[in-house]
Amino acid sequence: KAGVTQTPRYLIKTRGQQVTLSCSPISGHRSVSWYQQTPGQGLQFLFEYFSETQRNKGNFPGRFSGRQFSNSRSEMNVSTLELGDSALYLCASMDRAGENEQFFGPGTRLTVL
Amino acid sequence: AQTVTQSQPEMSVQEAETVTLSCTYDTSENNYYLFWYKQPPSRQMILVIRQEAYKQQNATENRFSVNFQKAAKSFSLKISDSQLGDTAMYFCAFMKHAFGGGKLIFGQGTELSVKP
């Protein structure tokens, strides 16, 4: 099985712009979670989607949003980018509700100038 | 709310020796999972080992083992016969049991260097 894929791998944006990141889970996985990783704050949970519904949400402002499609692919959008949004964004997929192991993608490195 | 604490920001060990990474957590849940993830310089997160809270037996995966103390809310990782490829950032993480969904709470990480 192919692993979790994320596109793009690298992205440079300027303040005020918006950005969309994509995550394709392992085939058959229905849960996709997103995490932000920064040197200062570490790894923080953004949100999780399961069967196209947001199931869990972290403590991020409304500028961060996501969605999941019927094929389980997920997108994350950040509007009105700020310098502090520069981070590695990781997504992870999980099989079904009762499972616990998350498989991570390689991440998208976002730089906001 | 759950919290995970790793009190050792950096550690180093000589190749072939044993090292233990510490992790404590706080939760009011009775059923949950604990994990150790490894993140090498490539940034790819790799699951090292997992422990179900309802299991008293400590998990073991080859050279990796844990010491799970539920009452003390402690979950340490022991790496035996350390190898150069073990050099990485190690994260301890918590997840609510089963239908709590895919939300991992991570510690701040321990950067491990294995020296030849």
Tab-separated table of C-alpha atoms in Angstrom:
chain	number	residue	atom	x	y	z
A	1	LYS	CA	0.000	0.000	0.000
A	2	ALA	CA	1.177	3.494	-0.735
A	3	GLY	CA	1.802	5.660	2.303
A	4	VAL	CA	0.308	9.004	3.223
A	5	THR	CA	1.143	11.663	0.663
A	6	GLN	CA	1.142	15.416	1.093
A	7	THR	CA	1.338	18.112	-1.529
A	8	PRO	CA	3.063	20.383	-1.990
A	9	ARG	CA	6.173	19.500	-0.006
A	10	TYR	CA	7.396	23.076	0.165
A	11	LEU	CA	5.543	26.348	-0.100
A	12	ILE	CA	6.499	30.000	0.228
A	13	LYS	CA	3.795	32.601	0.739
A	14	THR	CA	3.607	36.211	1.886
A	15	ARG	CA	1.654	37.648	4.770
A	16	GLY	CA	-2.024	38.102	4.055
A	17	GLN	CA	-2.216	35.401	1.410
A	18	GLN	CA	-4.109	32.173	1.815
A	19	VAL	CA	-2.868	28.640	1.267
A	20	THR	CA	-4.327	25.178	0.732
A	21	LEU	CA	-2.469	22.007	1.639
A	22	SER	CA	-3.515	18.545	0.525
A	23	CYS	CA	-3.268	15.143	2.156
A	24	SER	CA	-4.060	11.757	0.620
A	25	PRO	CA	-4.407	9.019	3.251
A	26	ILE	CA	-3.485	5.390	2.946
A	27	SER	CA	-6.050	3.582	0.828
A	28	GLY	CA	-8.983	2.522	2.984
A	29	HIS	CA	-8.212	4.893	5.833
A	30	ARG	CA	-11.119	7.128	6.748
A	31	SER	CA	-9.571	9.346	9.412
A	32	VAL	CA	-7.208	12.201	8.603
A	33	SER	CA	-5.641	14.374	11.291
A	34	TRP	CA	-3.580	17.524	10.845
A	35	TYR	CA	-0.750	18.775	13.046
A	36	GLN	CA	1.376	21.905	13.088
A	37	GLN	CA	5.020	21.599	14.099
A	38	THR	CA	7.088	24.651	15.059
A	39	PRO	CA	10.305	24.993	17.074
A	40	GLY	CA	8.560	27.100	19.694
A	41	GLN	CA	5.229	25.331	20.155
A	42	GLY	CA	6.201	21.815	19.165
A	43	LEU	CA	3.601	19.493	17.680
A	44	GLN	CA	0.055	20.743	18.012
A	45	PHE	CA	-3.155	19.096	16.878
A	46	LEU	CA	-5.206	21.128	14.433
A	47	PHE	CA	-8.223	18.963	13.580
A	48	GLU	CA	-9.367	15.528	12.520
A	49	TYR	CA	-11.795	14.491	9.836
A	50	PHE	CA	-13.567	11.162	9.711
A	51	SER	CA	-15.994	10.231	6.941
A	52	GLU	CA	-16.119	13.847	5.740
A	53	THR	CA	-17.032	15.196	9.203
A	54	GLN	CA	-14.827	17.095	11.591
A	55	ARG	CA	-14.561	14.844	14.636
A	56	ASN	CA	-11.967	16.633	16.743
A	57	LYS	CA	-10.689	20.199	16.790
A	58	GLY	CA	-7.643	21.787	18.403
A	59	ASN	CA	-7.187	25.318	19.701
A	60	PHE	CA	-6.401	27.208	16.543
A	61	PRO	CA	-8.064	30.378	15.233
A	62	GLY	CA	-10.787	30.237	12.621
A	63	ARG	CA	-8.245	31.129	9.923
A	64	PHE	CA	-7.368	27.440	9.965
A	65	SER	CA	-9.990	25.252	8.353
A	66	GLY	CA	-10.205	21.915	6.682
A	67	ARG	CA	-12.390	19.535	4.823
A	68	GLN	CA	-12.476	15.953	3.717
A	69	PHE	CA	-13.771	14.546	0.469
A	70	SER	CA	-15.687	11.342	-0.176
A	71	ASN	CA	-12.451	9.580	-1.186
A	72	SER	CA	-10.996	10.521	2.240
A	73	ARG	CA	-8.515	13.001	0.800
A	74	SER	CA	-8.301	16.056	2.991
A	75	GLU	CA	-7.376	19.666	2.496
A	76	MET	CA	-6.317	22.244	5.019
A	77	ASN	CA	-6.696	25.944	4.354
A	78	VAL	CA	-5.091	28.860	6.140
A	79	SER	CA	-6.405	32.305	5.317
A	80	THR	CA	-4.744	35.666	5.953
A	81	LEU	CA	-1.347	34.139	6.605
A	82	GLU	CA	0.803	35.443	9.427
A	83	LEU	CA	4.547	35.071	9.956
A	84	GLY	CA	3.823	32.737	12.854
A	85	ASP	CA	2.093	30.280	10.544
A	86	SER	CA	5.476	29.246	9.189
A	87	ALA	CA	5.709	25.605	10.170
A	88	LEU	CA	5.846	22.003	9.097
A	89	TYR	CA	2.287	20.770	8.612
A	90	LEU	CA	1.864	17.050	9.063
A	91	CYS	CA	-1.116	14.952	8.273
A	92	ALA	CA	-1.761	11.449	9.534
A	93	SER	CA	-4.292	8.818	8.589
A	94	MET	CA	-5.901	6.108	10.631
A	95	ASP	CA	-7.943	3.098	9.607
A	96	ARG	CA	-11.218	3.171	11.481
A	97	ALA	CA	-12.741	4.523	14.615
A	98	GLY	CA	-11.451	1.779	16.867
A	99	GLU	CA	-7.903	1.918	15.643
A	100	ASN	CA	-5.180	3.906	17.306
A	101	GLU	CA	-2.116	3.911	15.089
A	102	GLN	CA	-1.677	7.007	12.976
A	103	PHE	CA	0.498	6.907	9.883
A	104	PHE	CA	2.159	10.190	9.056
A	105	GLY	CA	2.896	11.844	5.761
A	106	PRO	CA	6.204	13.573	4.984
A	107	GLY	CA	4.788	17.014	5.737
A	108	THR	CA	4.451	20.330	3.956
A	109	ARG	CA	6.980	22.981	4.908
A	110	LEU	CA	5.245	26.365	4.773
A	111	THR	CA	7.285	29.549	4.928
A	112	VAL	CA	5.477	32.869	5.310
A	113	LEU	CA	7.502	35.949	4.376
B	1	ALA	CA	-7.240	18.337	29.365
B	2	GLN	CA	-4.410	15.947	28.803
B	3	THR	CA	-0.779	17.033	28.944
B	4	VAL	CA	2.437	15.233	28.105
B	5	THR	CA	5.817	16.276	29.507
B	6	GLN	CA	9.278	15.277	28.398
B	7	SER	CA	11.800	16.771	30.775
B	8	GLN	CA	14.951	15.929	28.796
B	9	PRO	CA	15.341	18.260	25.790
B	10	GLU	CA	18.594	16.570	24.709
B	11	MET	CA	20.393	13.329	25.430
B	12	SER	CA	23.389	11.555	24.029
B	13	VAL	CA	24.562	7.965	24.230
B	14	GLN	CA	27.482	5.963	22.938
B	15	GLU	CA	26.822	3.419	20.245
B	16	ALA	CA	25.879	-0.021	21.660
B	17	GLU	CA	24.924	1.422	25.047
B	18	THR	CA	21.484	1.727	26.611
B	19	VAL	CA	19.556	4.949	27.086
B	20	THR	CA	16.243	5.772	28.734
B	21	LEU	CA	13.994	8.655	27.711
B	22	SER	CA	11.464	9.935	30.236
B	23	CYS	CA	7.846	10.944	29.771
B	24	THR	CA	5.100	11.846	32.208
B	25	TYR	CA	1.509	12.643	31.398
B	26	ASP	CA	-1.611	13.884	33.052
B	27	THR	CA	-5.124	12.655	32.339
B	28	SER	CA	-8.344	11.817	34.073
B	29	GLU	CA	-9.083	9.093	31.533
B	30	ASN	CA	-8.793	5.478	32.538
B	31	ASN	CA	-8.438	3.987	29.082
B	32	TYR	CA	-5.966	5.466	26.639
B	33	TYR	CA	-2.962	4.770	24.459
B	34	LEU	CA	0.594	5.971	24.811
B	35	PHE	CA	3.114	6.134	22.017
B	36	TRP	CA	6.715	6.894	21.272
B	37	TYR	CA	7.342	8.383	17.852
B	38	LYS	CA	10.716	8.947	16.235
B	39	GLN	CA	11.405	11.855	13.896
B	40	PRO	CA	14.778	11.654	12.143
B	41	PRO	CA	16.257	14.611	10.239
B	42	SER	CA	14.064	13.692	7.267
B	43	ARG	CA	11.092	14.813	9.452
B	44	GLN	CA	9.168	11.609	8.739
B	45	MET	CA	7.305	10.587	11.898
B	46	ILE	CA	7.735	6.895	12.620
B	47	LEU	CA	5.929	4.927	15.301
B	48	VAL	CA	8.420	3.221	17.591
B	49	ILE	CA	6.190	1.560	20.150
B	50	ARG	CA	2.696	1.775	21.646
B	51	GLN	CA	1.138	0.830	24.966
B	52	GLU	CA	-2.521	0.307	25.826
B	53	ALA	CA	-3.246	1.613	29.297
B	54	TYR	CA	-5.380	-1.384	30.227
B	55	LYS	CA	-2.439	-3.733	29.644
B	56	GLN	CA	-0.145	-4.150	32.613
B	57	GLN	CA	2.579	-5.814	30.575
B	58	ASN	CA	5.144	-3.394	29.201
B	59	ALA	CA	5.362	-3.250	25.414
B	60	THR	CA	8.526	-4.383	23.651
B	61	GLU	CA	9.632	-4.006	20.032
B	62	ASN	CA	13.065	-5.471	19.362
B	63	ARG	CA	15.594	-3.093	20.991
B	64	PHE	CA	12.862	-0.763	22.231
B	65	SER	CA	10.900	-1.291	25.416
B	66	VAL	CA	8.807	0.839	27.729
B	67	ASN	CA	8.364	1.115	31.455
B	68	PHE	CA	4.694	1.995	31.937
B	69	GLN	CA	3.718	3.070	35.443
B	70	LYS	CA	0.011	3.898	35.275
B	71	ALA	CA	-0.397	5.090	38.844
B	72	ALA	CA	2.599	7.385	38.530
B	73	LYS	CA	1.530	8.415	34.995
B	74	SER	CA	4.984	7.672	33.719
B	75	PHE	CA	5.955	6.167	30.370
B	76	SER	CA	9.687	5.873	29.677
B	77	LEU	CA	11.378	4.454	26.600
B	78	LYS	CA	14.474	2.285	26.838
B	79	ILE	CA	16.659	1.831	23.786
B	80	SER	CA	19.113	-1.025	24.078
B	81	ASP	CA	22.214	-1.522	21.936
B	82	SER	CA	21.889	2.014	20.544
B	83	GLN	CA	22.679	2.419	16.865
B	84	LEU	CA	23.711	5.472	14.853
B	85	GLY	CA	20.378	5.255	13.047
B	86	ASP	CA	18.581	5.873	16.340
B	87	THR	CA	19.721	9.495	16.214
B	88	ALA	CA	16.482	11.459	16.023
B	89	MET	CA	13.937	13.495	17.921
B	90	TYR	CA	11.710	11.283	20.055
B	91	PHE	CA	8.185	12.290	20.975
B	92	CYS	CA	5.984	10.799	23.629
B	93	ALA	CA	2.281	11.031	22.766
B	94	PHE	CA	-1.136	10.350	24.300
B	95	MET	CA	-4.402	9.373	22.667
B	96	LYS	CA	-7.784	8.717	24.214
B	97	HIS	CA	-8.927	5.144	23.863
B	98	ALA	CA	-10.692	3.837	20.760
B	99	PHE	CA	-13.548	6.105	19.755
B	100	GLY	CA	-11.843	9.223	21.070
B	101	GLY	CA	-10.622	9.683	17.547
B	102	GLY	CA	-7.307	10.517	15.988
B	103	LYS	CA	-6.066	13.262	18.274
B	104	LEU	CA	-2.533	12.858	19.535
B	105	ILE	CA	-1.192	15.042	22.330
B	106	PHE	CA	2.581	15.280	22.046
B	107	GLY	CA	5.339	16.098	24.476
B	108	GLN	CA	7.991	18.630	23.557
B	109	GLY	CA	10.420	15.974	22.403
B	110	THR	CA	13.850	14.675	23.333
B	111	GLU	CA	16.666	15.033	20.842
B	112	LEU	CA	18.784	11.899	21.015
B	113	SER	CA	22.291	11.736	19.581
B	114	VAL	CA	24.023	8.392	19.265
B	115	LYS	CA	27.784	8.840	19.101
B	116	PRO	CA	30.211	6.385	17.485
